[in-house]
Short mmCIF file of C-alpha atoms in Angstrom, two decimals:
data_model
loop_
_atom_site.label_atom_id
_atom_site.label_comp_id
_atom_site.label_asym_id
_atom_site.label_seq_id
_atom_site.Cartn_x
_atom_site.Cartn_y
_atom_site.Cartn_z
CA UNK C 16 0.00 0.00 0.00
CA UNK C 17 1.50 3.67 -0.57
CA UNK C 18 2.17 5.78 2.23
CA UNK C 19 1.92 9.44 1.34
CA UNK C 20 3.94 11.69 3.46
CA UNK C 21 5.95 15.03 3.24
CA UNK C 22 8.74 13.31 1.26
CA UNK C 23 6.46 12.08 -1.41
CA UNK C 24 6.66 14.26 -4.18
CA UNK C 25 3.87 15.98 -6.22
CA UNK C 26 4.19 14.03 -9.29
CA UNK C 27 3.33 10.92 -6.45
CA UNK C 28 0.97 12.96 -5.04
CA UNK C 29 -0.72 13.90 -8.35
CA UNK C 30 -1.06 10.08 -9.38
CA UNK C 31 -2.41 8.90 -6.03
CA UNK C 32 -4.96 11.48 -6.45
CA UNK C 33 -6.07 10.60 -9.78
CA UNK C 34 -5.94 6.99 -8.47
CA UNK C 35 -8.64 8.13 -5.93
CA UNK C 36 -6.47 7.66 -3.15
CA UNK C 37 -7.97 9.72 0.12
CA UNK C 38 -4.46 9.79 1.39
CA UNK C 39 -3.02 11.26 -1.48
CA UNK C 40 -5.40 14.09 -1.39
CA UNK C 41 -5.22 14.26 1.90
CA UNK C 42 -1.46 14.80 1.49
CA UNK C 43 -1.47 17.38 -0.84
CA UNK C 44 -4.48 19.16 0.59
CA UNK C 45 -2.32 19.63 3.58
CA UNK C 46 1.11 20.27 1.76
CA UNK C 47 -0.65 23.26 -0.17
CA UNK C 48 -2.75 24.21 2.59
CA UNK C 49 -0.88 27.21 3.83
CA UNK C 50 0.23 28.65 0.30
CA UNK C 51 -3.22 28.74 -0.97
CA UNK C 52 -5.25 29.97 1.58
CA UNK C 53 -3.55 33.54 1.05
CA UNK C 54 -5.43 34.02 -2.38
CA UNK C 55 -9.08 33.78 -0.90
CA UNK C 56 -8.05 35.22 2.46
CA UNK C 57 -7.39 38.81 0.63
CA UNK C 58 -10.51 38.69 -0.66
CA UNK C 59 -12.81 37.89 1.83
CA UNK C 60 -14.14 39.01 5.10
CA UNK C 61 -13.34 35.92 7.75
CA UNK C 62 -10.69 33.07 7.23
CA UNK C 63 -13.80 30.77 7.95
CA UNK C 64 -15.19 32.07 4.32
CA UNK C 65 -11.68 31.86 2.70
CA UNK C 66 -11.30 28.24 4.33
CA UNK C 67 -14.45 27.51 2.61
CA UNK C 68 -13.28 28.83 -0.73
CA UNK C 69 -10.04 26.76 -0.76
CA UNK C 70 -12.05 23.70 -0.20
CA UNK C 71 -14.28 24.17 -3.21
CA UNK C 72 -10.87 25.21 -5.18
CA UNK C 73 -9.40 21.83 -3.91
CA UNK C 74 -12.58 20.30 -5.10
CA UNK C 75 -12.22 22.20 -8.90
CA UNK C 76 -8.51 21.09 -8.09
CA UNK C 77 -8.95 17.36 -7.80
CA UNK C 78 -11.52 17.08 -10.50
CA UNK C 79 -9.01 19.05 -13.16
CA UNK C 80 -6.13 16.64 -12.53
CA UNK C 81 -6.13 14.90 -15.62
CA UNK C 82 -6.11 18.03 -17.18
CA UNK C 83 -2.98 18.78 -15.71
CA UNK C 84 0.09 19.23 -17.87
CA UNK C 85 3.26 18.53 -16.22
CA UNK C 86 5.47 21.22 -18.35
CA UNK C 87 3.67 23.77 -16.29
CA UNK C 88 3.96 24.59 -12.73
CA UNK C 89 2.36 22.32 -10.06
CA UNK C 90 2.22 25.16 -8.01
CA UNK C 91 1.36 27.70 -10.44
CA UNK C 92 -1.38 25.24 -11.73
CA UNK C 93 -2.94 24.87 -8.03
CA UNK C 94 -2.56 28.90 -7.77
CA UNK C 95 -4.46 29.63 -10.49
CA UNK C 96 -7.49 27.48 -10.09
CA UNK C 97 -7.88 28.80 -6.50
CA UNK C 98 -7.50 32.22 -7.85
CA UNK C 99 -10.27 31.80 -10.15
CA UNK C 100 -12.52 29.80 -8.04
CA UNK C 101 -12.22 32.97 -5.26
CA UNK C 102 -13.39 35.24 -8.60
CA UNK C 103 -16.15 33.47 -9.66
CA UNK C 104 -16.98 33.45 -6.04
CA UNK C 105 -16.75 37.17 -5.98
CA UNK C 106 -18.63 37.55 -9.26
CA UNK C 107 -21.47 35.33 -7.81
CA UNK C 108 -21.61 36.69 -4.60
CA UNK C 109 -21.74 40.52 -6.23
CA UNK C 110 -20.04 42.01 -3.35
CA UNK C 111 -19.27 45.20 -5.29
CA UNK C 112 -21.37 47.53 -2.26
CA UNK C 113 -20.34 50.51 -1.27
CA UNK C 114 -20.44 49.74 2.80
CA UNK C 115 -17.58 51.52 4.57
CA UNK C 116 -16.19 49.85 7.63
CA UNK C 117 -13.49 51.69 8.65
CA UNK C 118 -13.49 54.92 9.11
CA UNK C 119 -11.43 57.48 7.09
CA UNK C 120 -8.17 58.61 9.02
CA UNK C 121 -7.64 62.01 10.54
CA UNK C 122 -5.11 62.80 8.52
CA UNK C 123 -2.34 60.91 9.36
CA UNK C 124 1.14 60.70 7.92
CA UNK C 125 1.68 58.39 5.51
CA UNK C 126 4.34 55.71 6.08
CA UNK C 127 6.19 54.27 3.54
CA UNK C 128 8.09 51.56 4.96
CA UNK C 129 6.74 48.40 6.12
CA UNK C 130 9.11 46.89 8.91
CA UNK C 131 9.60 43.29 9.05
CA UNK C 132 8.38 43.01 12.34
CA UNK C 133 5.05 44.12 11.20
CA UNK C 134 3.05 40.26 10.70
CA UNK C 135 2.01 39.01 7.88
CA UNK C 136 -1.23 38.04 9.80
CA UNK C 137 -1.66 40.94 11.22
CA UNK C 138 -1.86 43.00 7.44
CA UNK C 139 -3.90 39.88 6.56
CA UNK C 140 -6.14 41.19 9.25
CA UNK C 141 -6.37 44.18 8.27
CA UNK C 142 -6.59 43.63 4.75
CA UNK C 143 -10.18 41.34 5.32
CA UNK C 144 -11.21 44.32 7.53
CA UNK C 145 -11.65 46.60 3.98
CA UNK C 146 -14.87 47.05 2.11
CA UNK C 147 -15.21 44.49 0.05
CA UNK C 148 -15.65 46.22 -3.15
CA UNK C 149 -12.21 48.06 -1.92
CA UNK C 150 -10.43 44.80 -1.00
CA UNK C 151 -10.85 43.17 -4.18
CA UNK C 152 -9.52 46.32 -5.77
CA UNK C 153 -6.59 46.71 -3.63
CA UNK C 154 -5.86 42.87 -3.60
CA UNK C 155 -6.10 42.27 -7.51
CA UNK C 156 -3.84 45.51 -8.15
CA UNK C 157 -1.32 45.73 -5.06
CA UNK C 158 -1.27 41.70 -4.87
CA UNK C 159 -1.58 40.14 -7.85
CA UNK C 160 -0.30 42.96 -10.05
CA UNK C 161 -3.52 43.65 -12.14
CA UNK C 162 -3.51 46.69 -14.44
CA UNK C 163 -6.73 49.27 -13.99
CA UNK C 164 -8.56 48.00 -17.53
CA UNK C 165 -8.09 44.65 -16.55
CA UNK C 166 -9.56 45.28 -13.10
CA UNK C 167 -12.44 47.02 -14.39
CA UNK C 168 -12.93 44.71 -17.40
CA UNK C 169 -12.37 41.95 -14.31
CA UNK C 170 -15.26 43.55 -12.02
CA UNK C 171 -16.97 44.80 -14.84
CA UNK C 172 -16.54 48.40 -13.68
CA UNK C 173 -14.38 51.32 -15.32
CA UNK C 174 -10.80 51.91 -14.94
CA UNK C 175 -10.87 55.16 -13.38
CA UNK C 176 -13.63 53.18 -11.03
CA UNK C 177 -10.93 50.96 -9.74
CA UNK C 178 -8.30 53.71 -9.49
CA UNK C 179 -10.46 55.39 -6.98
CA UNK C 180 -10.76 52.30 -5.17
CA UNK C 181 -7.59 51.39 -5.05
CA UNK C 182 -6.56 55.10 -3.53
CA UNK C 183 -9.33 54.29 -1.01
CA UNK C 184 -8.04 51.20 -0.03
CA UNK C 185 -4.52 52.33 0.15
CA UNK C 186 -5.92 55.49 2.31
CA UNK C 187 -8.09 53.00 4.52
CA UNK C 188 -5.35 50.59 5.18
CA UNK C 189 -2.51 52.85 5.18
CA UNK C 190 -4.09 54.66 8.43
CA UNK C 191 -5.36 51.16 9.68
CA UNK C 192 -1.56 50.17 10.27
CA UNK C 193 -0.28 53.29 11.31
CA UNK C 194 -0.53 52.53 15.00
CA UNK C 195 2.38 49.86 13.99
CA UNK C 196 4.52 52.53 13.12
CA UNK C 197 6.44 55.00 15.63
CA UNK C 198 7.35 58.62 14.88
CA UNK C 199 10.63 57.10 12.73
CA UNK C 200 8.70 55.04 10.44
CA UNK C 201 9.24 51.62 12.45
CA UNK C 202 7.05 49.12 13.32
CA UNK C 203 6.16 49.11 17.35
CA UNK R 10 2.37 55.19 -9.06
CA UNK R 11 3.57 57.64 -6.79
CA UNK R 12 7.34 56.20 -5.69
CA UNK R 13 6.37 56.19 -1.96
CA UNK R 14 2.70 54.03 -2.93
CA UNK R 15 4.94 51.76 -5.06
CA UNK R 16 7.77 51.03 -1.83
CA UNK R 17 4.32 50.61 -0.10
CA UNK R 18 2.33 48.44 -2.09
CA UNK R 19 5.36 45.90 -2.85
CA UNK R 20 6.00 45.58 0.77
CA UNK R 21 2.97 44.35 1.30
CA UNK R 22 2.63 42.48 -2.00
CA UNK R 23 6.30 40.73 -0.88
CA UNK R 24 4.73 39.84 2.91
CA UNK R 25 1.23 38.33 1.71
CA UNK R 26 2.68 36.47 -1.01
CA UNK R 27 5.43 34.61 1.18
CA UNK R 28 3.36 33.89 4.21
CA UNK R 29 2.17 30.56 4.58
CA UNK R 30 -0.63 29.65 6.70
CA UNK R 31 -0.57 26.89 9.47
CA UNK R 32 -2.98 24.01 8.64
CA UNK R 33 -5.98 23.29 10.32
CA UNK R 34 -6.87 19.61 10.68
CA UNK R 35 -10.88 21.34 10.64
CA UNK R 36 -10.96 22.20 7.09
CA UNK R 37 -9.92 18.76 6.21
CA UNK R 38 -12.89 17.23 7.78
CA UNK R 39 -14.96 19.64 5.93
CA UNK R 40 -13.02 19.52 2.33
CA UNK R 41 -13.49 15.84 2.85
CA UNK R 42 -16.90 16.00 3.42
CA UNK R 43 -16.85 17.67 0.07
CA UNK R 44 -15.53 14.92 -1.77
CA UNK R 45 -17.68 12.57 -0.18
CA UNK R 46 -21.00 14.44 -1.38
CA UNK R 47 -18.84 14.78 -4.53
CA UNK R 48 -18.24 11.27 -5.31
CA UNK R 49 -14.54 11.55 -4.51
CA UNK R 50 -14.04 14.43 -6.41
CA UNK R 51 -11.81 12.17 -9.06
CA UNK R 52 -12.35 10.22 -12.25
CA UNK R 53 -12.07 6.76 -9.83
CA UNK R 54 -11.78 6.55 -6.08
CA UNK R 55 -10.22 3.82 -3.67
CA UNK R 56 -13.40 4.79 -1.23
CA UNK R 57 -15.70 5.29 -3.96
CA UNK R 58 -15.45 1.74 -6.11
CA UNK R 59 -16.94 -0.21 -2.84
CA UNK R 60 -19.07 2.60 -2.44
CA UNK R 61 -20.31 2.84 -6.02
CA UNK R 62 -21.11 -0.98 -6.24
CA UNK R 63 -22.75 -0.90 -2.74
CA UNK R 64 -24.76 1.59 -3.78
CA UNK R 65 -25.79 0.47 -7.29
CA UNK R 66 -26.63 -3.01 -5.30
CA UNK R 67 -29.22 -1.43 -2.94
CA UNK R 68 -30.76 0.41 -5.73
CA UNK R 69 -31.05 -2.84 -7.74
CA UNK R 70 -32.12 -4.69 -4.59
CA UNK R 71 -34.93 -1.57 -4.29
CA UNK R 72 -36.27 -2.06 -7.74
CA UNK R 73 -36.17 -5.85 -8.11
CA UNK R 74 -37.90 -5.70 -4.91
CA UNK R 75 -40.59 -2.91 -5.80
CA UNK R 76 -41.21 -4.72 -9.25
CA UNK R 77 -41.71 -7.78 -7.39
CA UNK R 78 -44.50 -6.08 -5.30
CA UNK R 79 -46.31 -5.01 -8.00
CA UNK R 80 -46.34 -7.97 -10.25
CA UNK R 81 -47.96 -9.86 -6.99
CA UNK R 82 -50.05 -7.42 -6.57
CA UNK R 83 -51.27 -7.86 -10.21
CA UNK R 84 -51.56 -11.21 -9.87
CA UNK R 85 -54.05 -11.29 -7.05
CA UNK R 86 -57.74 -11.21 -8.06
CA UNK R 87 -59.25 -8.58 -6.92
CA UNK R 88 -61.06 -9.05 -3.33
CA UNK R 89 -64.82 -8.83 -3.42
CA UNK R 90 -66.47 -6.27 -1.06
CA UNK R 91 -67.74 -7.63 1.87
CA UNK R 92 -71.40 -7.93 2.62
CA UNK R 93 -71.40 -8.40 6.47
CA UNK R 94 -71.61 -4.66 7.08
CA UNK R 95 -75.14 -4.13 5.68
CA UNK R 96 -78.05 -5.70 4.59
CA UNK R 97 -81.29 -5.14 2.68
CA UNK R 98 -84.79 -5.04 4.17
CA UNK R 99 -86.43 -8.37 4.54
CA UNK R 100 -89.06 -8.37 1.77
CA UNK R 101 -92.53 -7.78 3.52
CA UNK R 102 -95.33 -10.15 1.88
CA UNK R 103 -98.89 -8.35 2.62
CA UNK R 104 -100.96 -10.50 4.70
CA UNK R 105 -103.78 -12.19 2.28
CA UNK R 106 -107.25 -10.93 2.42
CA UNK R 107 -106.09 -7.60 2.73
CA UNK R 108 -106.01 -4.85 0.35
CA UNK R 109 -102.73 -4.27 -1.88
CA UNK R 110 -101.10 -1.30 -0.51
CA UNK R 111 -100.80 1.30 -2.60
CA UNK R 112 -97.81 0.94 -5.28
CA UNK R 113 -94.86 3.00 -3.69
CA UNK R 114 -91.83 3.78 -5.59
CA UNK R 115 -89.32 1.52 -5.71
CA UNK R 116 -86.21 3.87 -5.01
CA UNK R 117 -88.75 4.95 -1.78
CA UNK R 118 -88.37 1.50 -0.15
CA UNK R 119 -85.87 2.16 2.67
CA UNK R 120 -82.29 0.19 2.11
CA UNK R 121 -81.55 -0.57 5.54
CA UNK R 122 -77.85 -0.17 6.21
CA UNK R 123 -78.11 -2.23 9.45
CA UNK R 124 -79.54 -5.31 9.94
CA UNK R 125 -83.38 -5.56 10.52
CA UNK R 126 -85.57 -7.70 12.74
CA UNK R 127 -86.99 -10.22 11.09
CA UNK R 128 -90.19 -9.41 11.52
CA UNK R 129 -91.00 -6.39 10.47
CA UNK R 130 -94.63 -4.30 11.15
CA UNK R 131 -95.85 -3.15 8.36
CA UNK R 132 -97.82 0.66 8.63
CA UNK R 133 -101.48 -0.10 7.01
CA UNK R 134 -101.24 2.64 3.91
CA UNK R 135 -102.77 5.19 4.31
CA UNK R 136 -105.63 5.99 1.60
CA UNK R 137 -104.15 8.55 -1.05
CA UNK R 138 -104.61 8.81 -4.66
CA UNK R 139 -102.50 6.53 -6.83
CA UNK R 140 -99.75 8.67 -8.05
CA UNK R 141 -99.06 8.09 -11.90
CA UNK R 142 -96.02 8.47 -12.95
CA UNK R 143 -97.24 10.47 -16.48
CA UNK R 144 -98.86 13.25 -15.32
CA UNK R 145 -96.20 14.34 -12.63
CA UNK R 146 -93.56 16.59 -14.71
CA UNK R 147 -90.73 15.88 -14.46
CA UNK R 148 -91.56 12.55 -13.71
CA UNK R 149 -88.93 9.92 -13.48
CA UNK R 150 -90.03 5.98 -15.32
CA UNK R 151 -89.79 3.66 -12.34
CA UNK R 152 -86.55 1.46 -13.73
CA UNK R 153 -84.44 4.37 -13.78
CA UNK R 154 -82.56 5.38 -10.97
CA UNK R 155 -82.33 9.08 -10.12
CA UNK R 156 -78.53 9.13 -10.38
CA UNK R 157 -78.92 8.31 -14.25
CA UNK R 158 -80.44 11.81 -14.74
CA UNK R 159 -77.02 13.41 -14.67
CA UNK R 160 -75.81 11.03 -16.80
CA UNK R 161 -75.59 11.37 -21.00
CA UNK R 162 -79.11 10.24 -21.83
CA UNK R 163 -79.57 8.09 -24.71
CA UNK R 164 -80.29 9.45 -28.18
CA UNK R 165 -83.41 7.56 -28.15
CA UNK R 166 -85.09 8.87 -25.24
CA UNK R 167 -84.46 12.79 -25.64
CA UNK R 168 -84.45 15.39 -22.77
CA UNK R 169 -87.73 14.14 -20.61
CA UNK R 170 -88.87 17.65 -19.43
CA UNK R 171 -92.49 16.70 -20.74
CA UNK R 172 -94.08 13.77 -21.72
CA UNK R 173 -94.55 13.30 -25.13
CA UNK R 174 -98.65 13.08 -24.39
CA UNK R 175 -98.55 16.88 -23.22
CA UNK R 176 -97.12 18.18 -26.24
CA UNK R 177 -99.75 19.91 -28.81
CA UNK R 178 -99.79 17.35 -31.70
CA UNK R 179 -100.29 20.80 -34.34
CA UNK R 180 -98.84 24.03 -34.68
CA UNK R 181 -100.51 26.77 -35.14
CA UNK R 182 -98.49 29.15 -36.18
CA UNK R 183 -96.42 29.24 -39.48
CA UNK R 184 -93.01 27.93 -39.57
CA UNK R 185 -90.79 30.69 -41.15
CA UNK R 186 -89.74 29.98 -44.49
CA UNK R 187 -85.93 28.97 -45.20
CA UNK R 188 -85.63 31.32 -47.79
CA UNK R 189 -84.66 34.75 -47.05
CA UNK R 190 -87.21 37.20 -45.87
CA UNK R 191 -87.50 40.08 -47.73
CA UNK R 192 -89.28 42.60 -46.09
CA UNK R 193 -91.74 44.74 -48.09
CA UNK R 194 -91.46 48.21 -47.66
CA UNK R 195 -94.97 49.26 -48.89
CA UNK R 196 -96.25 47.25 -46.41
CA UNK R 197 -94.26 48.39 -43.56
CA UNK R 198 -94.53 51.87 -44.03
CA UNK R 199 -97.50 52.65 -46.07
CA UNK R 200 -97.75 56.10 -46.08
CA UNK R 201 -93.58 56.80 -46.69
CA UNK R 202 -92.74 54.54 -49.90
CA UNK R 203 -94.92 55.58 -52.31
CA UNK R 204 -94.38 59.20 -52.08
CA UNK R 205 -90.54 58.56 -51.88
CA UNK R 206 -91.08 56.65 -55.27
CA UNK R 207 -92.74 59.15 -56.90
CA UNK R 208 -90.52 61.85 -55.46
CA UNK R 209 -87.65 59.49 -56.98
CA UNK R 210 -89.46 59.18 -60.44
CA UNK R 211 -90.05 63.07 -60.79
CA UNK R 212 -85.54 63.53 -59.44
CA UNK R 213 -84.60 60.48 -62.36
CA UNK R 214 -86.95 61.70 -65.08
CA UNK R 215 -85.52 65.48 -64.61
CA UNK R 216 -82.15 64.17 -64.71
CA UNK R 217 -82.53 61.98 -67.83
CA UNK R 218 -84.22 64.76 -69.53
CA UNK R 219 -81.30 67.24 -69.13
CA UNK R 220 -78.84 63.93 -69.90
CA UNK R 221 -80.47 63.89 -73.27
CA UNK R 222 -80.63 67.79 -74.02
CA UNK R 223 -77.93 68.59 -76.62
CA UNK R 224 -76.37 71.00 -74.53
CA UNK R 225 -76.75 74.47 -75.34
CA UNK R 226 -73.23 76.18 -76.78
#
């Protein structure tokens, strides 16, 4: 019987899984676990929504196997899909309102330096805490490097549409983690 | 991009794309809840092949044994109502010497839906005219149930609002002809028509008189 652990590799991995193997998927549902749930974590609200939003990628994921073509990335492969699954999510879910959580800073200095103490968590945090229509802005541009036209042609808004929201965004978060920042620019 | 949004924005873009989250062992139990309502979620499945036949087995097992219900249920004759619950009256004979009681309706003798004494005392009938059936309108003939009224009637019995002895056996009025009526307007208004025609005459005979005038240059 094959045991699937962490020194399996992916092309193992891959072939248990299209074997039907519930170890196999189990294996690399865990080994990918903590890479992909940072695409549908900027884009939602709670981790318990982007939890459930890697599960249905791993789903799309598992049933797309065959499909998979091994001179691409296995990585870059599993990326994608989950990326897409969280925007047809978004699309569905029409999450495009203009509710405003936070509220707009009293003019605070803008810091420009990000300290490596500063947690990744904790700008995850703050990230979910956006609008949503803002978050998916700020996410798709700042994150994943999307122009403006493909944004709006994305969202199905203009480009000057998600300009403004990205400035928003930036504003919103911006004063969101200035209290992680002393008078010299460094994280507390 | 403004250079101190662009430091910015790829700090951030640097720490969300290299942080990795810890697993949870929770949304395992739920992704594999998914694949279970999925079927696996892949073209064949270690879990799933046992599964599959299992469940294929009970569904056969479910419709060999449904089919097999109905075909025995075809089979059996069909049960005949039972007769214990009710009963008809006895039939009452009229004691002899006595008069014949006057004929009753059939559908007026009482079905008894319990069972009846044996004996049963018979009320002497009380004297009233024989009732015939003819002359009451709307009469119904004694063989035929009142239910049958709402049913089609025959073609050969017609619509029995009146018996056929009540109806007048001659007309006396005049059936209207099938050819079309043409109404005579002399008739209807005496006193209009013939002054319009000669009015008419006198307008047509002016007019053809100036028609055949050579007209004066």
């Amino acid at each position: 019987m094959m045991r699937y652990d962490q020194t399996s590799t992916d092309e193992e991995l891959r072939q248990g899984c299209l074997a039907g193997d519930r170890r196999a998927q189990q294996a690399l549902y865990q080994r990918y676990f903590g890479q992909l749930l940072g695409i549908p974590m900027r884009y939602t609200q709670h981790r318990d929504d982007a939890t459930a939003l890697l599960n249905q990628a791993f789903l799309q994921i598992f049933k797309s196997l065959p499909n998979y073509q091994e001179r691409d990335s296995f990585r870059g492969w599993l990326a994608t899909i989950t990326f897409r699954t969280t925007m047809d999510h978004l699309r569905f879910e029409q999450r495009y309102r203009e509710r405003i959580t936070l509220e707009l800073p009293d003019n605070h200095a803008v810091r420009n330096t990000v300290e490596s103490e500063l947690a990744a968590e904790e700008i995850f945090r703050h990230i979910q805490r956006l609008p949503d229509h803002l978050r998916t802005v700020f996410s798709l541009s700042v994150i994943d490097g999307y122009k403006h036209e493909e944004i709006a042609h994305l969202l199905g808004i203009t480009a000057s549409n998600s300009r403004w929201r990205l400035s928003k965004a930036r504003q919103l978060l911006q004063a969101s983690l200035a209290p992680f920042y002393n008078r010299n620019g460094q994280s507390a | 991009m403004s250079t101190p949004n662009h430091s910015w924005d790829a700090d951030i873009r640097r720490k969300v794309e290299q942080h990795v989250f810890d697993y949870d062992p929770q949304a395992w139990t739920d992704m594999e809840q998914l694949l279970d309502e999925a079927g696996g979620g892949s073209s064949a499945s270690t879990k799933g092949k046992a599964g599959r036949w299992g469940r294929g087995g009970l569904i056969l097992l479910a419709i060999l044994g449904l089919t097999a219900v109905l075909m025995y249920g075809l089979r059996q004759p069909p049960a005949k109502p039972a007769l214990g619950a009710f009963t008809l009256a006895p039939r009452v004979e009229p004691e002899m010497g006595k008069a014949s009681p006057a004929p009753t309706r059939p559908m007026e003798q009482a079905v008894s839906l319990r069972e009846t004494p044996a004996t049963v005392e018979v009320p002497p009938p009380a004297e009233v005219l024989p009732v015939e059936m003819d002359t009451v309108a709307g009469g119904r003939e004694p063989a035929r149930p009142p239910v049958r009224l709402m049913q089609p009637l025959d073609h050969e019995q017609g619509i029995p609002l009146l018996r056929e002895r009540t109806l007048p056996t001659t007309l006396t009025l005049q059936p209207l002809p099938a050819a079309r009526r043409r109404r005579d307007r002399s008739k209807l208004f005496p006193d209009v028509i013939p002054a319009f025609q000669t009015e008419r005459d006198t307008i047509i005979g002016d007019t053809t008189k100036r028609a055949l005038q050579p007209q004066k240059q």
